[in-house]
Amino acid sequence: MAEMAEMANLSDERWKENRGQQSASPEGLARIGQKPQTITMDESSNPYFRIISKDVREYHFIVPSEEWVELGEIVSIHDRRVERGATFLARITDLRHDSNYDGNWDTVIRGDGFYDSDQIFCRVVAEPLGCMTKEAGGRERFRKSRTIPAKFSPVRKAEKEELRFLGEVMGDIEVGRLRNGSRDVKEIPVALHSDAMDHHMGVFATTGMGKSNFMKVFAASCMRMASSKESKFGLLIVDPHGEYIFGSKGTKGLLHLDRYREGIVCYSTDKRHLKDPSVSNLTVKRSEILPQDIEVLYDWTPAQREALEAVSRVFYGEEWLDDLLTSEGAAKMIAEGFHEKTIGRIGRTIRTILDKNRYISDLTSSIPGMVNNLLAGKVVLVDIPTLGERSELFLLSLLSRSILDRYKKESAEGSRGKSCLITIEEAQRVLGGGEGSLARFESIAREGRKFGVGLCAITQQPKLINKQLLSQFNTFVILGLADRNDRTRLEESAKQDLSTLDVEIQTLEKGEAIVSTLKIPFPVPARVHLYEEYLERLNREGSSGGRGRIGGFSPPPD
Ligand SMILES: Nc1ncnc2c1ncn2[C@@H]1O[C@H](COP(=O)(O)OP(=O)(O)OP(=O)(O)O)[C@@H](O)[C@H]1O
């Protein structure tokens, strides 16, 4: 105890006794005939909130134990070498109890006063984000830092003025606001870049953390851009839960965004939803289905797969589906050397598909109109609450193939319209890699970008997504993820370093996100807008010209 008190006193003495403003080496001072001096402790100078270590990758400073500091908070560090005019930004990645005492002093009972409160503190670990410097002409520039702030440079919680530059690097699709720890920086929106969208995007979250809410906010921003003809890509959402169109369980849907309804076209299999004039009946022509659309759907045996591959050789033209189901058709296949049982199984599967997917018709198809709307940069919502999972995957796969074919064709002709983004819910089902039967989505992940087709993969389990595929994704929107393996998979695949954010991602609350995308210099903490609030704001926006259409007439999509 005596030792500790002495240590504390020694420490106090060091601050109290000497009144100099600068420290200098004893040798240096001896040479000029002065006594050594150390920095003075006064009102404006104390050990707290000053950079004390450690290196270019990690800054440390201490704060009083009572100070409320949070993971994820952004701090600014004003370099004392003022001629440089540099302000460093860093994000808090860890907090630890620390003290000036040695040994197990904090677990040894020695009466009431066994420690001095000014000898214990919290050590804050922060990850450097970059450095703001003044360029010639007074312009400020943010860049990755190649140096460390001077020792004892003062640290403070970053103010909105210091973060304002982030507003300038944000994109055009607003999804939320900047978050500094738990505090929102209301003035600085977080917005993704349209240009990055054909480079694939992933939305990752444990169930209930706000994936659907995020997608509605994202789609609403896309509708807004499309309404003013400013959108740079079309967005396809195939919704098997029927929650995006009019919301569910007290939430609102995309068609409640009256102000920007022009930016969306909807196709549905649900009669109730078809009552709305801007919702069309979903149809797909039989002739649009190719043997490979059937092929991607089931775990076929090698013999069955071979038979399916032969179909387009044996039957010419668009009538193959009907032809194969006739007894003459079956005989043709058997004559090609395929077993009767194999052909029987394929026939039964096709009948099941036709039976379960009642939107398949002889006459009309929504697909050409859908692709036109995507090329025009609109949001295309395919609402299929009445279909089962296999039918959903069949339709999604069929649509994706049709989209990719058309985009390839138009790219080759040099006449392609806007890029598009295909949303895949529960993406781990189709992006698992390996010998999976849904290689179609994997090929879009690998080569879609060349033709302007991107994927928006939504999943609760990124650990099940193939690592190589995930590394093709340039935009990550990470909401709370409880599972360590999920976080590790993202850290391994992200274009920006997420390893220091592990604890923060684990502690994210509903609607809180980390957004990592190429055009924003570091992974940005965000609070995603609550859709219902964002909706209200957008509906109020601008002139009242576009309003009042509730229940009124909107021309149906083509
Ligand atoms: N940005 C947000 N701000 C405030 N609350 C939010 C936000 N996002 C989501 N929530 C709340 O969390 C609830 C669940 O959100 P949501 O349905 O989007 O989660 P989810 O991840 O899609 O869930 P599931 O996996 O079950 O589909 C919402 O009803 C809402 O109350």
XYZ file of C-alpha atoms in Angstrom, residues 70 96 129-130 134 144 151 176 179-180 290 344-345 390 408 417 454 478 486 529 531 537-538 546:
24
model
C -18.393 3.686 -26.686
C -9.936 -1.584 -21.281
C -9.343 6.000 -40.356
C -7.290 8.632 -42.112
C -5.150 21.286 -45.988
C -5.183 7.275 -45.541
C 2.773 12.181 -28.991
C -29.613 6.076 -43.432
C -23.775 7.077 -36.647
C -21.072 8.001 -34.190
C -35.916 -23.472 -71.627
C -41.239 -40.335 -67.158
C -39.602 -38.539 -64.234
C -39.192 -24.308 -55.251
C -25.829 -9.732 -73.075
C -29.950 0.720 -71.215
C -25.313 -7.214 -60.485
C -23.653 -5.463 -42.353
C -20.475 -15.347 -40.302
C -33.778 4.847 -41.662
C -38.859 2.688 -43.505
C -40.416 12.158 -45.344
C -40.299 11.158 -49.018
C -47.124 13.830 -57.543
